[in-house]
Amino acid sequence: MKIHEYQGKELLKTYGVPVPRSIVARTPAEAEQAAKDLGTDIVVVKAQIHAGGRGKGGGVKLAKSPAEAKELASTMLGMNLVTHQTGPEGREVQTLLIEEGLPIDQEFYLGITLDRELGKNVFMASSEGGTEIEEVAAENPEKILKETIEPGIGLQPFQARNLAFGLGLPNELIGQAAKFMMALANAFEKMDATIVEINPFLKTSDGRLIALDAKVNFDGNAMFRHKDYPELRDLNEEEPLEIEASKSDLSYIKLDGNIGCMVNGAGLAMATMDIIKHSGGEPANFLDVGGGASQERVQDAYRILLADENVEAVLINIFGGIVRCDMVALGVVAAAKNLGVEIPIVARLAGTNVEEGKRVLDESGINIISADGMKDAAEKVVAAAA
């Protein structure tokens, strides 16, 4: 689950992470009043969308007066902000953060996320703040410093000091920086975050260290521990089909391809997308109906999958372990008939009740192409989509 910058900063502040003074605005008049209330010579008007690169897209501007803040807000609110993370469709700006201007001296990068190779969280720091960390990793990987966080132990003070010294901070700021990093690591753990990025991590000319930006994503599986998190969700920032899928407890992520995928199990779903790519096709989605999917759930999944107008063919790849192949087949047939499906369907079934599942599909009266094995299925669906 993603949240906005202003929400992330409010949460980080409760864990002792220093952030700038700021006020949320949703109208030009509110932006003007916020600038007056902050009382600084310069305020920063920042568009709030779930994407990075806002500055390059025109979503971060400086205002030298409350009147200018109002004028900028009038331009930004309602604009379609396009960044490298939004894709060409962009995101409509509905909320602004009006933030105090600060005397910038140096910009750094801090981030915490999971290192999947190690199976542990890693704290990263770089002197290349204000730029995309992916660019730094590709062009200057030696400039990314890392400290592994041991489970059950957490980030240690000596690790925070190592990172602070590695950034080249002056000796008198090492203690302040270590305290900042320890607070950030504690927030990451307590919030059940999957990623926390501070970019830039700011050193001011008067010797303060502040989170000038904040990206915070939560682990959806930990929502039961955080009853207040659902109210932070902004449905306007999410893909409508993904919202619909979440109502049926389905794992669905929309992609840019034209081959719809219905699979049970996340690992099999990933392998299915890989083999479609290997066969020259482009998957239109990640869709995991789960190990114990009911007939109704399969129907919901199929309806959501076909609601994507880019889908030109469907691959059903089911391994019946807990879920029965015949139950999946019944759900697919019911959904296909109810929705009047006309696009090609390729089905690969294996496992529990597979013969009964194949019989249901064969006798459905629907043009379903049977496949033996994943390679055969992928080649057939790619050809059907073409």
Coordinates of C-alpha atoms in Angstrom, one line a residue:
M1 CA 0.0 0.0 0.0
K2 CA 1.3 3.4 -1.0
I3 CA 0.7 6.7 0.7
H4 CA 1.3 10.3 -0.1
E5 CA 4.4 12.3 0.9
Y6 CA 2.5 14.4 3.4
Q7 CA 1.1 11.3 5.1
G8 CA 4.5 9.6 5.2
K9 CA 6.0 12.7 6.8
E10 CA 3.3 12.9 9.5
L11 CA 4.0 9.3 10.4
L12 CA 7.8 9.6 10.4
K13 CA 7.5 12.7 12.7
T14 CA 5.8 10.6 15.3
Y15 CA 8.9 8.4 15.4
G16 CA 11.3 11.3 15.9
V17 CA 12.3 11.8 12.3
P18 CA 12.8 15.6 11.6
V19 CA 10.6 16.9 8.8
P20 CA 9.9 20.4 7.5
R21 CA 6.9 22.4 8.6
S22 CA 4.1 22.0 6.1
I23 CA 0.4 22.3 5.5
V24 CA -1.9 20.4 3.2
A25 CA -3.9 22.4 0.7
R26 CA -6.7 21.3 -1.7
T27 CA -7.7 24.7 -3.0
P28 CA -5.8 27.8 -4.2
A29 CA -7.2 29.7 -1.2
E30 CA -5.9 27.1 1.2
A31 CA -2.5 27.2 -0.5
E32 CA -2.3 31.0 0.0
Q33 CA -3.3 30.8 3.6
A34 CA -0.8 28.0 4.2
A35 CA 2.0 30.1 2.9
K36 CA 0.9 33.0 5.2
D37 CA 0.8 30.6 8.2
L38 CA 4.2 29.2 7.5
G39 CA 5.6 32.7 7.4
T40 CA 8.8 31.9 5.4
D41 CA 10.2 34.0 2.6
I42 CA 9.9 31.0 0.3
V43 CA 7.5 28.1 0.3
V44 CA 7.5 25.0 -1.8
V45 CA 4.3 24.0 -3.6
K46 CA 4.4 20.2 -4.0
A47 CA 1.9 18.1 -6.0
Q48 CA 0.9 15.0 -4.1
I49 CA 0.6 11.9 -6.3
H50 CA 1.9 8.3 -5.8
A51 CA 4.9 8.7 -8.1
G52 CA 8.4 10.0 -8.1
G53 CA 10.0 12.5 -10.5
R54 CA 7.4 15.1 -9.7
G55 CA 9.9 18.0 -9.9
K56 CA 10.9 17.1 -13.4
G57 CA 7.3 16.9 -14.4
G58 CA 6.5 20.4 -13.1
G59 CA 4.9 19.2 -9.8
V60 CA 7.3 21.0 -7.4
K61 CA 7.6 24.8 -7.6
L62 CA 8.9 27.6 -5.4
A63 CA 6.7 30.5 -4.4
K64 CA 8.1 33.8 -3.0
S65 CA 4.8 35.1 -1.7
P66 CA 1.4 33.8 -0.6
A67 CA -0.1 35.2 -3.8
E68 CA 2.4 33.3 -5.9
A69 CA 1.6 30.1 -3.9
K70 CA -2.1 30.7 -4.8
E71 CA -1.3 31.2 -8.4
L72 CA 0.9 28.0 -8.6
A73 CA -1.8 26.1 -6.8
S74 CA -4.4 27.2 -9.4
T75 CA -2.2 25.8 -12.1
M76 CA -1.2 22.5 -10.4
L77 CA -4.6 21.5 -8.9
G78 CA -6.4 19.5 -11.6
M79 CA -3.4 19.2 -13.8
N80 CA -2.4 15.8 -15.3
L81 CA 1.1 15.3 -13.9
V82 CA 3.2 12.9 -16.0
T83 CA 6.5 11.5 -14.7
H84 CA 8.6 8.5 -15.6
Q85 CA 6.7 6.5 -12.9
T86 CA 3.2 7.4 -13.9
G87 CA 3.5 6.4 -17.5
P88 CA 2.1 8.5 -20.3
E89 CA -1.4 8.6 -18.8
G90 CA -0.1 10.6 -15.8
R91 CA -2.0 11.3 -12.6
E92 CA -4.5 14.1 -11.7
V93 CA -3.3 16.3 -8.9
Q94 CA -5.9 16.8 -6.2
T95 CA -3.8 17.6 -3.2
L96 CA -0.9 19.9 -2.6
L97 CA 1.7 20.1 0.2
I98 CA 2.8 23.7 1.1
E99 CA 6.2 23.4 2.8
E100 CA 8.5 25.9 4.4
G101 CA 11.6 26.8 2.3
L102 CA 14.9 25.7 3.8
P103 CA 18.5 26.8 3.3
I104 CA 19.8 23.9 1.3
D105 CA 23.5 23.1 1.7
Q106 CA 23.8 19.4 0.7
E107 CA 21.4 16.7 -0.5
F108 CA 21.8 13.0 0.3
Y109 CA 19.8 9.8 -0.1
L110 CA 18.6 7.4 2.6
G111 CA 16.5 4.3 2.0
I112 CA 15.5 1.1 3.7
T113 CA 14.1 -1.9 1.9
L114 CA 14.3 -5.7 1.7
D115 CA 17.4 -7.3 0.1
R116 CA 15.8 -10.3 -1.5
E117 CA 19.1 -12.1 -2.0
L118 CA 20.1 -11.8 1.7
G119 CA 16.5 -12.1 3.0
K120 CA 17.2 -9.2 5.3
N121 CA 16.4 -5.5 5.3
V122 CA 19.2 -3.2 4.2
F123 CA 19.8 0.5 5.0
M124 CA 21.2 2.4 2.1
A125 CA 22.8 5.9 1.9
S126 CA 24.3 7.9 -0.9
S127 CA 25.9 11.3 -1.4
E128 CA 24.0 11.5 -4.7
G129 CA 20.8 12.9 -3.2
G130 CA 18.0 14.5 -5.2
T131 CA 18.5 12.1 -8.2
E132 CA 16.9 8.8 -8.9
I133 CA 18.7 6.0 -7.0
E134 CA 18.3 3.7 -9.9
E135 CA 20.5 6.0 -12.0
V136 CA 23.1 6.1 -9.2
A137 CA 23.1 2.3 -9.0
A138 CA 23.6 2.0 -12.7
E139 CA 26.2 4.6 -13.2
N140 CA 28.0 4.9 -9.9
P141 CA 27.2 1.9 -7.7
E142 CA 30.2 2.5 -5.5
K143 CA 28.4 5.6 -4.2
I144 CA 25.6 3.6 -2.6
L145 CA 26.6 2.6 1.0
K146 CA 24.8 -0.3 2.6
E147 CA 24.4 -1.7 6.1
T148 CA 22.5 -5.0 6.6
I149 CA 19.9 -4.9 9.4
E150 CA 19.9 -8.2 11.3
P151 CA 16.4 -9.5 12.1
G152 CA 15.6 -9.2 15.8
I153 CA 18.6 -6.9 16.4
G154 CA 17.8 -3.9 14.2
L155 CA 20.1 -1.2 13.0
Q156 CA 23.0 -0.6 15.4
P157 CA 24.4 2.8 16.4
F158 CA 27.8 1.9 14.9
Q159 CA 26.2 1.0 11.6
A160 CA 24.4 4.4 11.6
R161 CA 27.7 6.1 12.3
N162 CA 29.4 4.2 9.5
L163 CA 26.9 5.5 7.1
A164 CA 27.1 9.0 8.4
F165 CA 30.9 9.0 8.0
G166 CA 30.6 7.4 4.6
L167 CA 28.4 10.3 3.5
G168 CA 31.2 12.7 4.4
L169 CA 29.2 14.6 6.9
P170 CA 31.2 16.9 9.2
N171 CA 32.2 15.4 12.6
E172 CA 29.8 17.7 14.6
L173 CA 26.8 16.3 12.6
I174 CA 27.7 12.5 13.0
G175 CA 25.7 12.2 16.2
Q176 CA 22.7 14.0 14.7
A177 CA 22.8 11.9 11.6
A178 CA 23.1 8.6 13.5
K179 CA 20.1 9.6 15.6
F180 CA 18.1 10.4 12.5
M181 CA 19.0 7.0 10.9
M182 CA 18.2 5.1 14.1
A183 CA 14.8 6.8 14.2
L184 CA 14.2 6.0 10.5
A185 CA 15.0 2.4 11.0
N186 CA 12.8 2.1 14.0
A187 CA 9.9 3.7 12.0
F188 CA 10.5 1.3 9.2
E189 CA 10.1 -1.7 11.5
K190 CA 7.2 -0.4 13.6
M191 CA 5.2 0.8 10.6
D192 CA 5.6 -2.6 8.8
A193 CA 7.0 -0.8 5.8
T194 CA 8.3 -2.4 2.6
I195 CA 10.2 0.7 1.6
V196 CA 11.1 4.0 3.2
E197 CA 13.1 6.5 1.1
I198 CA 14.3 10.0 2.1
N199 CA 15.4 11.7 -1.1
P200 CA 16.7 14.2 -0.5
F201 CA 18.0 13.8 3.0
L202 CA 18.9 17.5 3.6
K203 CA 21.8 19.2 5.3
T204 CA 20.9 22.8 5.8
S205 CA 23.4 25.7 5.9
D206 CA 22.6 26.2 9.6
G207 CA 23.6 22.5 10.5
R208 CA 20.2 20.7 10.6
L209 CA 19.4 17.3 9.1
I210 CA 15.9 17.0 7.7
A211 CA 13.8 14.6 5.6
L212 CA 13.0 16.9 2.7
D213 CA 11.0 14.2 0.9
A214 CA 9.5 10.9 2.1
K215 CA 8.3 7.8 0.2
V216 CA 6.6 5.2 2.4
N217 CA 5.0 2.0 1.3
F218 CA 3.4 -0.5 3.7
D219 CA 3.2 -4.3 3.7
G220 CA -0.5 -5.1 2.9
N221 CA -0.2 -8.4 4.8
A222 CA 0.4 -6.4 8.1
M223 CA -2.7 -4.3 7.9
F224 CA -4.4 -6.2 10.7
R225 CA -1.8 -4.6 13.0
H226 CA -2.5 -1.0 11.8
K227 CA -6.2 -0.3 12.0
D228 CA -5.6 3.4 11.1
Y229 CA -3.8 2.6 7.8
P230 CA -6.9 2.0 5.6
E231 CA -8.0 5.6 6.0
L232 CA -4.6 6.7 4.5
R233 CA -5.5 4.9 1.2
D234 CA -6.2 7.2 -1.7
L235 CA -8.3 5.2 -4.2
N236 CA -7.9 8.0 -6.8
E237 CA -4.3 7.0 -7.1
E238 CA -4.9 3.3 -7.7
E239 CA -5.8 1.4 -10.8
P240 CA -9.6 0.9 -10.8
L241 CA -9.3 -2.8 -11.7
E242 CA -6.9 -3.4 -8.9
I243 CA -9.3 -1.8 -6.5
E244 CA -12.1 -4.0 -7.8
A245 CA -9.8 -7.1 -7.4
S246 CA -9.0 -6.2 -3.8
K247 CA -12.7 -6.3 -2.9
S248 CA -12.7 -10.0 -4.0
D249 CA -9.4 -10.6 -2.1
L250 CA -7.6 -11.2 -5.4
S251 CA -4.0 -10.5 -6.1
Y252 CA -4.1 -8.5 -9.3
I253 CA -1.7 -6.0 -10.9
K254 CA -2.4 -4.4 -14.3
L255 CA 0.4 -4.5 -16.8
D256 CA 0.8 -3.1 -20.4
G257 CA 0.5 -6.3 -22.5
N258 CA -2.4 -7.9 -24.3
I259 CA -2.4 -11.5 -22.9
G260 CA -4.6 -11.9 -19.8
C261 CA -3.3 -14.4 -17.3
M262 CA -5.4 -16.3 -14.7
V263 CA -3.2 -18.4 -12.5
N264 CA -3.3 -19.9 -9.0
G265 CA -0.2 -19.3 -6.9
A266 CA 2.1 -16.3 -7.0
G267 CA 5.2 -18.4 -8.1
L268 CA 3.3 -20.0 -11.0
A269 CA 1.9 -16.6 -12.0
M270 CA 5.4 -15.2 -12.2
A271 CA 6.6 -18.2 -14.2
T272 CA 3.6 -17.8 -16.5
M273 CA 4.4 -14.2 -17.3
D274 CA 8.1 -15.1 -17.9
I275 CA 7.3 -17.9 -20.4
I276 CA 4.8 -15.6 -22.2
K277 CA 7.6 -13.0 -22.6
H278 CA 10.0 -15.8 -23.6
S279 CA 7.5 -16.8 -26.3
G280 CA 7.3 -13.3 -27.7
G281 CA 4.2 -12.1 -26.0
E282 CA 3.3 -9.5 -23.4
P283 CA 1.3 -10.3 -20.3
A284 CA -1.6 -7.9 -19.5
N285 CA -1.7 -8.6 -15.8
F286 CA -0.6 -10.5 -12.8
L287 CA -3.6 -12.4 -11.4
D288 CA -3.4 -15.0 -8.7
V289 CA -6.8 -16.5 -7.8
G290 CA -5.2 -18.2 -4.8
G291 CA -4.8 -21.8 -3.7
G292 CA -8.3 -22.3 -2.4
A293 CA -10.3 -20.3 -4.9
S294 CA -14.1 -20.9 -5.1
Q295 CA -16.1 -21.0 -8.3
E296 CA -17.4 -17.5 -7.5
R297 CA -14.0 -16.1 -6.9
V298 CA -12.8 -17.5 -10.3
Q299 CA -15.8 -15.8 -11.9
D300 CA -14.8 -12.5 -10.3
A301 CA -11.2 -12.9 -11.4
Y302 CA -12.3 -13.6 -15.0
R303 CA -14.6 -10.6 -15.0
I304 CA -11.8 -8.3 -13.8
L305 CA -9.3 -9.8 -16.2
L306 CA -11.6 -9.2 -19.2
A307 CA -12.5 -5.6 -18.1
D308 CA -9.1 -4.6 -19.4
E309 CA -9.8 -3.5 -22.9
N310 CA -6.2 -4.3 -24.0
V311 CA -6.7 -8.0 -23.4
E312 CA -6.8 -9.9 -26.7
A313 CA -6.3 -13.4 -25.5
V314 CA -6.5 -15.2 -22.2
L315 CA -4.2 -17.9 -20.7
I316 CA -5.6 -20.0 -17.9
N317 CA -2.8 -21.8 -16.1
I318 CA -4.0 -23.9 -13.1
F319 CA -2.2 -26.4 -11.0
G320 CA -4.8 -28.2 -8.9
G321 CA -3.3 -28.7 -5.5
I322 CA -5.7 -27.3 -2.9
V323 CA -8.0 -25.8 -5.6
R324 CA -9.7 -28.3 -7.9
C325 CA -9.4 -28.0 -11.7
D326 CA -13.0 -28.8 -12.2
M327 CA -14.1 -26.0 -9.9
V328 CA -11.9 -23.5 -11.8
A329 CA -13.3 -24.8 -15.1
L330 CA -16.9 -24.3 -13.9
G331 CA -16.1 -20.7 -12.9
V332 CA -14.4 -19.9 -16.2
V333 CA -17.3 -21.4 -18.2
A334 CA -19.9 -19.5 -16.2
A335 CA -18.0 -16.2 -16.5
A336 CA -17.4 -16.7 -20.2
K337 CA -21.1 -17.3 -20.9
N338 CA -22.3 -14.4 -18.7
L339 CA -19.8 -12.0 -20.2
G340 CA -20.2 -13.2 -23.8
V341 CA -16.5 -13.7 -24.3
E342 CA -15.3 -13.7 -27.9
I343 CA -11.5 -13.5 -27.5
P344 CA -9.4 -16.7 -27.7
I345 CA -8.9 -18.7 -24.5
V346 CA -6.0 -21.1 -23.9
A347 CA -6.2 -23.4 -20.9
R348 CA -3.6 -25.5 -19.3
L349 CA -4.8 -27.6 -16.4
A350 CA -2.9 -30.0 -14.2
G351 CA -3.4 -31.7 -10.8
T352 CA -6.5 -32.4 -8.8
N353 CA -9.6 -33.4 -10.9
V354 CA -7.8 -32.4 -14.1
E355 CA -9.7 -34.8 -16.3
E356 CA -13.0 -33.6 -15.0
G357 CA -11.9 -30.0 -15.5
K358 CA -10.9 -30.7 -19.1
R359 CA -14.3 -32.4 -19.6
V360 CA -16.1 -29.3 -18.3
L361 CA -14.2 -27.1 -20.7
D362 CA -14.6 -29.4 -23.7
E363 CA -18.4 -29.7 -23.2
S364 CA -18.9 -26.0 -22.5
G365 CA -19.6 -25.0 -26.1
I366 CA -16.9 -22.3 -25.7
N367 CA -14.0 -22.1 -28.1
I368 CA -11.2 -23.0 -25.6
I369 CA -7.8 -24.1 -26.9
S370 CA -6.4 -26.9 -24.8
A371 CA -2.6 -26.9 -24.0
D372 CA -0.2 -29.6 -22.7
G373 CA 2.4 -28.0 -20.5
M374 CA 3.4 -24.3 -20.0
K375 CA 5.5 -24.0 -23.1
D376 CA 2.7 -25.2 -25.3
A377 CA 0.2 -23.0 -23.6
A378 CA 2.4 -19.9 -23.9
E379 CA 3.1 -20.5 -27.6
K380 CA -0.6 -21.0 -28.3
V381 CA -1.8 -17.9 -26.5
V382 CA 0.9 -15.7 -28.1
A383 CA -0.2 -17.0 -31.5
A384 CA -3.9 -16.5 -30.7
A385 CA -3.3 -12.9 -29.5
A386 CA -1.4 -12.2 -32.7

